[in-house]
């Protein structure tokens, strides 16, 4: 009888491929967070307090998110994203999917003590609670747990480290719940400039500062925009943000619109190219950060807005308010507004293919629904979403409503009022149902799950349980896809010290500053007064800002202050308060702001409330406006004609004009250089002849303007918008048509048209002009 073979001997006789698999992962801990390195696989992060354990399969580590002791498909990072998303969607309850469909209201960190974004900690305001700034508020815990919210809109943060710590706390909290679905945190654009901030090439900052969208457009260089997206995405991810509520690609066809400054200008081709570059930059991960198909740990989902274009509000009014709910198309130019989406956001050059999400605008695209003939807001319009976006343009990404569209309208002139344009008579649950049936997946600014589950029940009664379950799972897959692709299921956690090093690091600050320099347009340079000689004496008038209210309705005090950091100015020039002693005057003003086209006092005194949006500083009477508006009608109004013909308005900042004209008089013929921070096109006729030189910026640090003025950098930017000769041409142009205004011509014969700009040699004529300007077709 043969001797039994010992186990160790038996193993030795087996071929190497049949040997027992060895673990291919290691783990390290940082406080309550464990980080797992998978050799040849995806790295993981999990909270040791959440109840999640590591499963080892084929020697590799996986997170047991639902804590059932086995590897489910959605937990298996080796599988395709869609297979994982479908598996998870099938496991979710109706309530869990309904929560996934919510996008939270604005969340400052820590929560504010009062106002619309207030929160508490153990029922106390933050200052009295003893809580850390990175702690979750009572409200956040409630909507994450009770309402199953997983999409959180983050606004202000105290520092990158606190943002990272809050992210970790939030992710650990939701990881402990149910199926362990991580948060997909988001942000509105947060890379704007602080005009008074000083730039130092060797120093970092709170976050890199870049010109506004119009400024990026003014470079006429998509590579600048792509680089911005690449850098901004790294900073977002270091803050725990994985979705950007941007870019805004509406073409600014009406120069009066309050949101022109957030666009890439009025030209559809330029806007399309900028949109493509922006999204490629934000969404594309490379090298070790890439997971698959360009997606990965540096990727930020881009939510492109606002489908099908929001730049055609009648009279230039904005649809955040009931008085601006209608977009009109007197030029029959509806289709052109979709070009930045169809030719830009949906046709990326990078591997991610198309924008991860789309946000429709508040507006009623008046009389554009050629199928159902419904004049309801775009978020509710099945023709706009299902027929055009989904079917014609084959978009299967997330569609998320703009904020508060399902709320009740309480007044025609409040930013915080509900915006259920055209469906005001429906209940809140019915509005949610109509949005879902229109092809939308998500509700912006809604923390409460109840109306979504009520909408589900409405659908069950109309179509049956199977239909509604399938409809919910369809949206769930789209929403989960964006969380899987960015690696959040594997590791949503941050190391605060690393976040501190990434956000606002010197090379990012420098890239932003260089972009600022490339975004400044020189419009006038009489007798080549620019560049100025450093070390001379300058006079800078102070700027008066009257008391008023911000867009939230909160009171703002009057101010009289320098419009630029004078300590920075002193590094370039000597400074005097006496114009007689000055060699030059530097006047820093903002473009005219007359408000949104509605006057509450007029309405209270028996009028309609409608007044003109004015692009000049001085008083303007709209003698040439339409006698009868194209669109109108609101449950809170007893009329449908929204004309403002014969009404008048004056810019709130009319004193900016006096800053120029008074300084011109005081300087007694000595040079006056005007720097305009522009939000909208403007009528330059009011002061152009009083200025020896004019430069325009769209959101830069004052230091960048001084670098242009003193010749440290040659101006290279071009106007992304036309400048009207007067308000008569503004009234004559069509709200939906670009490039249709008669443009201002200055005393040197230069026309302030789209694509115009000067450098030291004169009018810029280069490849950018050939590509974008010569091809423009004007009415």
XYZ file of C-alpha atoms in Angstrom:
779
model
C 0.000 0.000 0.000
C 1.444 3.355 -1.063
C 2.203 6.028 1.500
C -0.188 9.017 1.540
C 1.246 12.108 -0.112
C 1.587 15.099 2.169
C -0.388 18.229 1.119
C 2.743 20.324 0.758
C 4.244 17.699 -1.539
C 1.040 17.595 -3.589
C 1.078 21.371 -4.039
C 4.650 21.219 -5.171
C 3.687 18.750 -7.919
C 0.910 21.022 -9.287
C 1.674 23.351 -12.217
C 2.308 26.983 -11.250
C -0.925 28.164 -12.873
C -2.966 26.024 -10.530
C -1.352 27.384 -7.372
C -3.633 28.988 -4.815
C -4.093 32.656 -5.772
C -2.247 35.112 -3.604
C -3.808 38.394 -2.542
C -2.800 41.204 -4.889
C -3.760 44.084 -2.670
C -2.434 46.056 0.254
C -4.125 48.460 2.648
C -3.122 51.576 4.554
C -5.213 53.688 6.893
C -5.502 57.418 7.355
C -7.719 57.995 10.366
C -11.087 56.406 9.690
C -10.378 56.008 5.966
C -8.699 52.905 4.555
C -7.039 53.032 1.148
C -6.542 49.775 -0.757
C -4.020 49.325 -3.572
C -4.982 46.599 -6.036
C -2.012 45.387 -8.072
C -3.268 45.443 -11.644
C -6.701 46.750 -10.701
C -8.679 49.676 -9.347
C -7.610 51.221 -6.044
C -10.246 51.522 -3.348
C -11.156 53.734 -0.436
C -13.679 53.056 2.300
C -14.626 54.229 5.772
C -13.790 51.860 8.606
C -16.887 53.178 10.417
C -19.386 52.534 7.600
C -19.663 48.771 8.008
C -18.203 48.100 4.564
C -15.773 45.173 4.361
C -13.323 44.108 1.685
C -14.085 41.012 -0.364
C -11.186 39.142 -1.941
C -11.975 37.514 -5.293
C -9.245 36.091 -7.529
C -6.766 37.736 -5.180
C -8.232 41.205 -5.827
C -10.048 43.517 -3.432
C -13.632 44.692 -3.861
C -15.922 46.708 -1.590
C -18.944 44.907 -0.192
C -21.111 48.007 -0.379
C -24.435 46.358 0.413
C -22.794 44.256 3.147
C -24.275 40.928 1.953
C -20.964 39.032 2.034
C -20.768 38.389 -1.703
C -19.559 40.224 -4.798
C -22.486 41.721 -6.696
C -22.082 42.880 -10.271
C -22.305 46.562 -9.346
C -19.445 46.080 -6.864
C -17.196 44.433 -9.472
C -14.977 47.108 -10.973
C -13.873 44.705 -13.709
C -17.286 44.834 -15.398
C -18.491 47.473 -17.929
C -20.117 50.539 -16.436
C -23.518 49.913 -18.015
C -23.648 46.343 -16.698
C -22.868 47.583 -13.197
C -25.388 50.424 -13.430
C -28.183 48.150 -14.657
C -27.482 45.637 -11.893
C -27.594 48.310 -9.200
C -30.708 49.974 -10.652
C -32.504 46.636 -10.526
C -31.675 46.300 -6.812
C -32.895 49.777 -5.857
C -36.295 50.484 -4.391
C -38.569 53.071 -5.938
C -37.761 55.367 -3.000
C -34.016 54.941 -3.558
C -34.286 55.717 -7.277
C -36.524 58.703 -6.488
C -33.800 60.009 -4.148
C -31.181 59.506 -6.839
C -33.321 61.740 -9.054
C -32.993 64.643 -6.616
C -30.356 67.377 -6.797
C -30.002 69.194 -3.522
C -30.514 72.854 -2.860
C -27.392 74.979 -2.478
C -25.168 73.772 0.387
C -22.621 76.207 1.845
C -20.036 74.510 4.085
C -20.584 75.179 6.918
C -24.305 75.944 6.672
C -25.380 79.583 6.876
C -27.049 80.911 10.034
C -29.950 82.457 8.133
C -31.364 83.184 4.695
C -32.379 80.708 1.983
C -29.400 78.386 2.573
C -29.568 78.167 6.378
C -28.788 75.015 8.336
C -28.275 73.811 11.873
C -26.050 71.447 13.856
C -27.856 69.634 16.653
C -30.594 72.259 16.207
C -28.169 75.163 16.713
C -26.625 77.559 14.228
C -23.025 76.720 13.426
C -21.459 79.480 15.540
C -23.277 78.230 18.663
C -23.108 74.481 18.022
C -19.492 73.551 18.725
C -19.499 71.631 15.439
C -16.593 71.510 13.013
C -16.961 73.276 9.680
C -16.604 69.883 7.996
C -19.483 68.285 9.911
C -22.732 67.431 8.193
C -25.640 69.707 9.047
C -28.906 68.350 10.436
C -30.547 69.039 7.089
C -27.833 67.254 5.123
C -28.093 64.126 7.273
C -31.842 64.178 6.829
C -31.944 64.454 3.048
C -29.084 61.977 2.584
C -30.711 59.338 4.787
C -34.463 59.937 4.684
C -34.762 61.244 1.122
C -31.943 59.143 -0.396
C -30.334 62.212 -2.006
C -26.950 61.456 -3.616
C -26.394 64.589 -5.699
C -25.331 67.570 -3.584
C -24.714 71.111 -4.843
C -21.769 72.547 -2.904
C -21.349 76.322 -2.813
C -18.918 78.125 -0.481
C -16.203 76.266 1.438
C -13.806 77.668 4.039
C -10.735 75.933 2.608
C -9.738 72.978 0.424
C -8.921 70.918 3.540
C -12.360 71.537 5.057
C -14.013 70.738 1.718
C -12.087 67.448 1.589
C -12.979 66.599 5.185
C -16.667 67.386 4.602
C -16.588 65.200 1.490
C -15.119 62.325 3.511
C -17.735 62.752 6.230
C -20.552 62.813 3.704
C -19.215 59.821 1.787
C -18.745 57.780 4.976
C -22.296 58.643 6.020
C -23.908 57.467 2.748
C -21.568 54.460 2.502
C -23.119 53.195 5.723
C -26.618 53.346 4.240
C -28.446 50.790 2.117
C -26.610 49.911 -1.065
C -23.623 52.162 -0.310
C -24.163 54.541 -3.232
C -21.654 57.423 -3.009
C -22.426 61.110 -3.356
C -21.913 62.852 -6.680
C -21.163 66.375 -5.419
C -21.364 69.289 -7.825
C -20.589 72.961 -8.184
C -21.574 75.989 -10.188
C -18.543 77.732 -11.736
C -16.105 78.681 -8.941
C -12.983 79.872 -10.772
C -13.913 83.542 -11.109
C -11.493 86.305 -10.243
C -11.233 88.559 -7.228
C -10.489 91.864 -8.914
C -8.445 93.205 -5.990
C -6.348 90.055 -5.538
C -2.665 90.363 -6.314
C -0.950 87.770 -8.471
C 2.495 86.464 -7.537
C 4.038 83.855 -9.816
C 5.536 81.935 -6.923
C 2.466 81.890 -4.701
C -0.593 79.708 -4.544
C -4.149 80.703 -3.731
C -7.529 79.498 -2.565
C -8.291 78.293 -6.133
C -6.955 79.256 -9.548
C -8.587 82.389 -10.990
C -9.619 82.582 -14.627
C -11.492 85.096 -16.766
C -15.236 84.667 -17.038
C -16.769 82.690 -19.897
C -16.921 85.770 -22.145
C -13.249 86.321 -21.399
C -12.408 82.762 -22.375
C -14.389 83.331 -25.572
C -12.493 86.583 -26.181
C -9.264 84.605 -26.523
C -10.846 82.931 -29.589
C -8.579 80.011 -28.642
C -10.233 76.703 -27.673
C -6.908 75.377 -26.344
C -6.986 77.988 -23.571
C -10.460 76.770 -22.621
C -9.446 73.105 -22.758
C -6.495 73.828 -20.451
C -8.855 75.609 -18.068
C -11.121 72.562 -18.002
C -8.186 70.233 -17.355
C -6.933 72.313 -14.421
C -10.361 73.133 -12.998
C -11.286 69.440 -13.013
C -8.250 68.563 -10.902
C -9.181 71.270 -8.415
C -12.823 70.171 -8.370
C -11.903 66.568 -7.654
C -9.555 67.690 -4.864
C -12.567 69.488 -3.336
C -14.728 66.366 -3.626
C -16.665 67.715 -6.627
C -17.340 65.351 -9.517
C -19.977 67.218 -11.530
C -19.736 70.734 -12.955
C -23.005 72.599 -13.539
C -21.378 74.090 -16.619
C -20.542 75.102 -19.310
C -23.240 77.595 -20.216
C -23.271 77.488 -24.009
C -26.390 79.518 -24.840
C -25.622 81.876 -27.701
C -26.086 85.455 -26.482
C -28.304 86.583 -29.338
C -30.013 89.267 -27.269
C -27.421 91.692 -25.872
C -29.659 92.685 -22.936
C -29.930 89.219 -21.346
C -28.715 89.150 -17.730
C -26.771 85.921 -18.316
C -24.711 87.042 -21.311
C -21.613 87.124 -19.116
C -21.866 83.375 -18.506
C -21.872 82.512 -22.213
C -19.173 82.135 -24.862
C -20.669 85.046 -26.783
C -23.163 85.346 -29.605
C -21.524 83.303 -32.359
C -22.760 79.688 -32.570
C -19.563 78.280 -34.104
C -17.284 79.932 -31.556
C -19.589 78.785 -28.750
C -19.574 75.221 -30.138
C -15.772 75.091 -30.298
C -15.431 76.520 -26.807
C -18.053 74.105 -25.437
C -16.231 71.129 -26.938
C -12.878 72.235 -25.519
C -14.331 73.009 -22.085
C -16.023 69.617 -21.758
C -13.045 67.691 -23.118
C -10.901 69.406 -20.492
C -13.285 68.673 -17.626
C -14.231 65.102 -18.505
C -10.959 63.590 -19.739
C -8.629 61.694 -17.419
C -5.225 60.591 -18.640
C -2.424 58.169 -17.752
C -2.767 56.565 -14.317
C -5.860 58.671 -13.559
C -7.823 57.114 -16.425
C -10.113 54.174 -15.709
C -11.577 53.582 -19.178
C -12.647 55.523 -22.282
C -11.164 58.771 -20.992
C -13.119 58.626 -17.736
C -11.388 58.383 -14.375
C -10.267 60.047 -11.177
C -9.552 63.450 -12.770
C -12.862 63.434 -14.651
C -15.662 65.819 -13.796
C -19.063 65.267 -15.397
C -20.004 68.358 -17.395
C -23.661 69.413 -17.259
C -23.980 71.566 -20.365
C -26.685 74.204 -20.271
C -29.237 75.420 -21.183
C -31.003 73.257 -23.779
C -32.223 74.284 -26.350
C -30.665 77.703 -25.698
C -31.829 80.426 -23.322
C -30.478 83.575 -24.979
C -33.676 84.687 -26.715
C -35.753 85.986 -23.811
C -38.198 88.606 -25.026
C -36.885 92.105 -24.388
C -33.702 90.547 -22.971
C -35.534 89.490 -19.806
C -34.395 86.377 -17.924
C -36.515 83.316 -17.104
C -35.315 82.991 -13.512
C -38.248 85.358 -13.046
C -41.844 85.012 -14.256
C -41.510 88.342 -16.055
C -38.891 86.712 -18.299
C -40.480 83.295 -18.844
C -40.827 83.544 -22.637
C -38.103 83.007 -25.232
C -39.185 84.365 -28.620
C -37.999 83.750 -32.168
C -38.959 86.665 -34.424
C -36.079 85.730 -36.738
C -37.214 82.075 -37.011
C -33.777 81.127 -35.732
C -34.608 78.436 -33.158
C -32.367 75.755 -34.727
C -29.186 77.829 -34.596
C -29.387 77.991 -30.810
C -28.788 74.235 -30.635
C -25.481 74.339 -32.565
C -23.237 74.679 -29.464
C -24.846 71.465 -28.193
C -25.150 69.382 -31.351
C -21.831 70.441 -32.909
C -19.909 71.048 -29.692
C -21.041 69.380 -26.481
C -22.276 66.238 -28.280
C -19.261 65.925 -30.608
C -16.212 65.929 -28.376
C -12.719 65.270 -29.667
C -11.797 63.406 -26.483
C -12.645 59.804 -25.648
C -15.613 60.620 -23.387
C -17.640 61.409 -26.510
C -20.291 63.814 -25.271
C -21.299 65.865 -22.255
C -22.368 63.677 -19.327
C -25.451 65.757 -18.532
C -27.712 68.432 -20.000
C -29.769 71.096 -18.237
C -32.766 72.625 -20.054
C -33.546 76.288 -19.447
C -36.511 77.737 -17.579
C -37.901 79.432 -20.662
C -40.995 78.619 -22.616
C -39.613 78.353 -26.168
C -42.627 80.164 -27.502
C -44.463 78.428 -30.360
C -41.522 76.099 -31.112
C -43.275 72.843 -30.152
C -44.394 71.764 -33.613
C -45.686 68.380 -32.416
C -47.853 68.923 -29.353
C -48.093 72.708 -29.674
C -47.519 73.163 -25.951
C -46.189 76.429 -24.612
C -44.673 75.040 -21.432
C -41.180 75.453 -20.026
C -38.470 73.404 -21.738
C -38.117 71.120 -18.704
C -41.749 70.026 -19.182
C -41.817 69.917 -22.969
C -41.769 66.393 -24.429
C -41.052 67.737 -27.923
C -38.016 69.702 -26.705
C -36.588 66.801 -24.632
C -37.904 63.492 -26.014
C -38.300 64.319 -29.694
C -35.386 66.691 -30.244
C -32.754 65.959 -27.598
C -33.340 62.229 -27.093
C -34.506 61.024 -30.513
C -33.253 63.440 -33.148
C -29.874 64.130 -31.513
C -29.612 60.678 -29.855
C -28.656 61.976 -26.419
C -28.859 59.283 -23.725
C -27.060 61.079 -20.907
C -28.580 62.643 -17.805
C -31.073 65.454 -18.250
C -31.505 67.534 -15.089
C -33.979 70.361 -14.631
C -32.810 73.794 -13.662
C -33.388 74.647 -10.002
C -36.888 75.106 -8.540
C -38.825 74.399 -11.739
C -41.429 72.310 -9.918
C -42.111 74.887 -7.196
C -45.151 77.135 -6.920
C -44.917 80.605 -8.409
C -45.458 83.154 -5.642
C -44.503 86.392 -7.377
C -43.390 87.487 -10.838
C -40.162 89.150 -9.669
C -38.455 86.885 -7.114
C -35.371 84.794 -7.857
C -36.366 82.310 -5.156
C -39.935 81.803 -6.349
C -40.928 78.528 -8.014
C -40.559 78.512 -11.810
C -43.246 76.173 -13.124
C -43.794 78.190 -16.286
C -46.808 77.058 -18.277
C -47.843 74.346 -15.785
C -48.707 76.528 -12.820
C -52.130 74.894 -12.492
C -50.682 71.401 -11.913
C -49.921 70.039 -8.456
C -46.283 69.660 -7.470
C -46.500 65.859 -7.905
C -48.123 66.275 -11.321
C -45.307 68.604 -12.354
C -42.738 65.977 -11.375
C -44.635 63.403 -13.388
C -44.835 65.639 -16.465
C -41.083 66.308 -16.241
C -40.377 62.552 -16.098
C -42.666 61.837 -19.046
C -40.924 64.567 -21.038
C -37.688 62.559 -20.795
C -35.956 64.295 -17.882
C -34.085 62.272 -15.236
C -33.446 64.630 -12.358
C -34.914 67.526 -10.388
C -32.651 70.447 -9.543
C -32.990 72.105 -6.139
C -35.340 69.520 -4.643
C -34.311 67.731 -1.432
C -37.660 66.011 -0.841
C -38.397 62.564 -2.233
C -42.186 62.615 -1.644
C -43.273 64.374 -4.865
C -41.167 61.977 -6.960
C -42.708 58.882 -5.377
C -46.132 60.487 -5.823
C -45.282 61.006 -9.500
C -44.423 57.312 -9.694
C -47.867 56.394 -8.391
C -49.515 58.692 -10.946
C -47.617 56.795 -13.637
C -48.603 53.420 -12.231
C -52.278 54.399 -12.486
C -51.830 55.544 -16.077
C -49.383 52.965 -17.442
C -48.991 50.171 -14.902
C -46.259 49.149 -12.478
C -43.964 47.527 -15.067
C -43.913 50.647 -17.238
C -43.086 53.015 -14.386
C -40.498 50.704 -12.867
C -38.753 50.535 -16.257
C -38.964 54.326 -16.623
C -37.386 54.829 -13.187
C -34.641 52.305 -13.855
C -33.875 54.026 -17.166
C -33.099 57.265 -15.321
C -31.293 55.403 -12.547
C -28.886 53.834 -15.051
C -28.131 57.224 -16.603
C -27.509 58.782 -13.197
C -25.431 55.893 -11.860
C -23.324 55.811 -15.018
C -21.854 59.219 -14.128
C -20.974 58.030 -10.618
C -19.347 54.806 -11.805
C -17.320 56.430 -14.604
C -15.659 58.895 -12.266
C -14.491 56.119 -9.921
C -16.612 57.133 -6.955
C -17.860 53.625 -6.231
C -14.246 52.530 -5.841
C -12.849 55.522 -3.965
C -14.796 58.699 -3.163
C -12.377 59.698 -0.373
C -9.750 62.435 -0.272
C -6.600 63.154 1.691
C -7.016 66.753 2.928
C -3.293 67.511 2.808
C -3.181 66.465 -0.842
C -6.236 68.615 -1.582
C -4.457 71.574 0.012
C -1.482 71.065 -2.306
C -3.564 70.681 -5.471
C -6.170 73.448 -5.207
C -4.717 76.797 -6.184
C -1.154 75.548 -6.589
C 1.235 78.062 -8.217
C 1.264 76.510 -11.699
C -2.542 76.530 -11.768
C -2.649 80.142 -10.564
C -0.171 81.082 -13.287
C -2.180 79.375 -16.028
C -5.288 81.247 -14.922
C -3.469 84.566 -14.838
C -2.006 84.046 -18.306
C -5.519 83.337 -19.586
C -6.712 86.570 -17.976
C -4.054 88.480 -19.905
C -5.159 86.821 -23.150
C -8.795 87.783 -22.494
C -8.456 91.599 -22.338
C -9.607 93.447 -25.457
C -8.097 96.784 -26.445
C -10.756 98.793 -28.274
C -9.119 102.193 -28.551
C -5.547 103.477 -28.463
C -5.580 107.060 -29.667
C -2.134 108.347 -30.637
C -0.718 105.060 -29.310
C -0.997 106.312 -25.741
C -0.726 102.691 -24.604
C 1.486 101.235 -23.329
C 1.891 103.737 -20.505
C 5.258 104.498 -18.989
C 5.658 102.966 -15.534
C 6.622 105.248 -12.676
C 4.493 108.162 -13.878
C 1.807 109.719 -11.672
C -1.797 108.558 -12.046
C -5.162 109.664 -10.782
C -7.756 106.946 -10.069
C -11.289 108.178 -9.242
C -13.289 106.350 -6.588
C -16.405 104.442 -7.562
C -19.828 105.034 -5.982
C -22.210 102.100 -5.667
C -25.726 102.999 -4.519
C -27.599 100.935 -1.942
C -29.681 98.198 -3.487
C -30.535 94.511 -3.430
C -28.676 91.519 -4.787
C -30.244 88.829 -6.989
C -31.558 87.056 -3.869
C -33.329 90.210 -2.748
C -30.951 90.864 0.161
C -30.101 94.503 0.855
C -26.646 95.774 -0.090
C -25.200 99.014 1.382
C -23.950 101.950 -0.626
C -20.191 102.167 -1.097
C -17.595 104.709 -2.143
C -14.284 102.987 -2.747
C -11.432 102.532 -5.145
C -12.427 100.085 -7.895
C -8.942 98.606 -8.009
C -6.364 97.547 -5.418
C -4.386 100.750 -4.963
C -1.445 98.941 -3.412
C -1.141 97.060 -6.680
C -1.433 100.291 -8.676
C 1.435 101.761 -6.632
C 3.717 99.002 -7.901
C 3.281 100.432 -11.401
C 2.761 104.165 -10.819
C 2.913 106.988 -8.353
C -0.606 107.824 -7.164
C -2.284 111.160 -6.516
C -5.777 112.307 -5.566
C -5.185 115.580 -7.420
C -5.815 115.344 -11.185
C -3.652 118.441 -11.719
C -0.618 116.463 -10.518
C -1.364 113.387 -12.621
C 0.213 112.389 -15.916
C -2.612 109.949 -16.657
C -6.028 109.083 -15.284
C -7.045 105.456 -14.939
C -10.829 105.034 -14.765
C -12.211 101.602 -13.850
C -15.916 101.190 -14.592
C -18.483 98.432 -15.169
C -20.824 98.159 -18.137
C -24.303 99.648 -17.614
C -26.718 97.737 -15.403
C -30.350 98.833 -15.516
C -31.826 95.743 -13.901
C -33.814 92.937 -15.443
C -36.559 94.807 -17.250
C -39.158 94.857 -14.484
C -39.969 97.581 -11.973
C -41.950 96.431 -8.930
C -42.823 100.008 -7.985
C -44.393 100.558 -11.402
C -46.504 97.420 -10.946
C -47.630 98.491 -7.474
C -48.644 101.899 -8.819
C -51.002 100.487 -11.424
C -48.569 99.874 -14.259
C -47.589 96.541 -15.783
C -44.105 96.632 -14.260
C -42.361 96.136 -17.611
C -39.550 98.581 -18.416
C -36.686 98.471 -20.928
C -33.354 96.796 -20.232
C -30.947 99.626 -20.925
C -27.432 99.163 -22.340
C -26.457 102.785 -21.808
C -25.851 104.598 -18.539
C -28.116 107.572 -19.086
C -31.895 107.631 -19.164
C -33.415 105.790 -22.116
C -37.023 105.871 -23.289
C -38.140 102.956 -25.435
C -39.950 104.843 -28.186
C -39.049 102.154 -30.738
C -40.058 99.061 -28.715
C -42.817 96.684 -29.859
C -46.267 98.030 -29.159
C -47.485 94.486 -28.547
C -45.257 91.810 -27.087
C -44.824 88.545 -28.977
C -45.582 86.484 -25.861
C -47.280 87.059 -22.548
C -49.542 85.651 -19.912
C -49.071 84.658 -16.296
C -51.488 83.544 -13.558
C -50.432 86.526 -11.455
C -51.002 89.060 -14.257
C -54.317 90.340 -15.638
C -52.868 91.192 -19.053
C -50.890 89.456 -21.790
C -49.227 92.425 -23.508
C -45.819 92.843 -21.895
C -44.786 95.861 -23.935
C -42.594 98.518 -22.375
C -42.990 100.950 -25.271
C -42.715 104.523 -24.025
C -41.299 103.455 -20.654
C -37.894 104.643 -19.411
C -34.986 103.317 -17.410
C -31.595 104.509 -16.201
C -28.606 102.382 -15.293
C -28.227 101.653 -11.594
C -24.528 102.470 -11.992
C -25.075 105.703 -13.928
C -22.353 107.285 -11.766
C -19.805 105.174 -13.668
C -20.435 107.432 -16.654
C -19.710 110.468 -14.507
C -16.432 108.862 -13.431
C -15.296 109.132 -17.053
C -16.797 112.462 -18.046
C -15.813 114.237 -14.812
C -12.300 112.833 -14.979
C -11.981 113.955 -18.598
C -12.819 117.498 -17.507
C -10.483 117.381 -14.511
C -7.559 116.105 -16.562
C -7.690 119.144 -18.880
C -6.556 117.327 -21.985
C -4.169 114.892 -20.329
C -4.733 111.201 -21.196
C -7.687 109.313 -19.756
C -7.526 105.517 -19.936
C -10.795 103.678 -19.332
C -10.948 100.050 -18.245
C -14.415 98.496 -18.582
C -15.473 95.339 -16.773
C -18.122 94.138 -19.217
C -21.109 91.919 -18.450
C -23.214 92.899 -21.472
C -22.697 94.822 -24.689
C -22.949 98.579 -24.150
C -23.405 101.883 -25.957
C -19.931 103.440 -26.105
C -21.201 106.682 -27.638
C -21.776 108.141 -24.160
C -18.078 108.468 -23.315
C -15.793 107.084 -26.035
C -14.570 110.512 -27.147
C -13.593 111.335 -23.554
C -11.198 108.387 -23.471
C -7.757 108.239 -25.055
C -7.667 104.488 -24.637
C -10.255 101.834 -23.793
C -9.659 98.281 -22.687
C -12.375 95.769 -21.868
C -12.252 92.767 -19.566
C -14.789 90.076 -18.705
C -13.642 89.349 -15.178
C -9.930 89.706 -14.408
C -7.688 90.778 -11.568
C -6.953 94.506 -11.762
C -3.284 93.620 -11.987
C -3.881 91.972 -15.383
C -5.367 95.229 -16.709
C -2.328 97.116 -15.427
C 0.004 94.648 -17.132
C -1.752 95.400 -20.430
C -1.767 99.160 -19.837
C 1.967 99.233 -19.115
C 2.974 96.959 -21.980
C 4.157 93.982 -19.962
C 1.862 91.993 -22.235
C 0.512 92.904 -25.680
C -3.285 92.791 -25.972
C -4.513 89.954 -28.187
C -8.205 89.369 -27.403
C -11.166 90.002 -29.702
C -14.738 91.045 -28.980
C -17.012 87.994 -28.597
C -20.038 90.307 -28.980
C -21.203 93.234 -31.083
C -21.355 96.688 -29.481
C -24.515 98.546 -30.604
C -24.376 102.057 -31.996
C -27.403 103.020 -29.877
C -30.462 101.616 -28.153
C -32.555 102.048 -31.308
C -30.550 99.280 -32.989
C -30.953 97.140 -29.871
C -34.746 97.428 -30.167
C -34.578 96.653 -33.886
C -32.514 93.459 -33.538
C -34.204 90.085 -33.151
C -33.852 88.342 -29.789
C -32.946 85.024 -31.480
C -30.504 86.202 -34.163
C -26.747 86.850 -33.673
C -24.716 89.501 -35.486
C -27.761 91.621 -36.384
C -26.918 95.009 -34.866
C -25.498 98.158 -36.362
C -22.203 98.538 -34.492
C -20.601 101.576 -32.928
C -17.803 103.308 -34.850
C -15.348 105.339 -32.773
C -13.603 108.619 -33.579
C -10.728 106.725 -35.192
C -13.071 104.886 -37.566
C -12.882 101.521 -35.841
C -16.089 99.479 -35.721
C -16.738 97.651 -32.417
C -18.020 94.514 -34.105
C -17.726 90.800 -33.286
C -14.080 89.796 -33.647
C -12.642 93.329 -33.381
C -9.605 94.037 -31.252
C -6.374 96.016 -31.317
C -2.767 95.219 -30.526
C 0.161 97.621 -30.525
C 0.297 97.541 -34.343
C -3.404 98.209 -34.922
C -6.407 96.073 -35.853
C -5.781 92.373 -35.252
C -6.037 90.279 -38.406
C -4.941 86.698 -37.865
C -6.083 83.101 -38.254
C -8.717 83.511 -35.551
C -10.331 86.331 -37.491
C -10.169 84.277 -40.693
C -11.837 81.312 -38.989
C -14.573 82.956 -36.940
C -15.225 86.428 -38.335
C -14.971 86.159 -42.111
C -17.460 83.294 -42.138
C -20.149 85.214 -40.238
C -23.354 85.657 -42.183
C -25.164 88.840 -41.198
C -28.837 89.603 -41.815
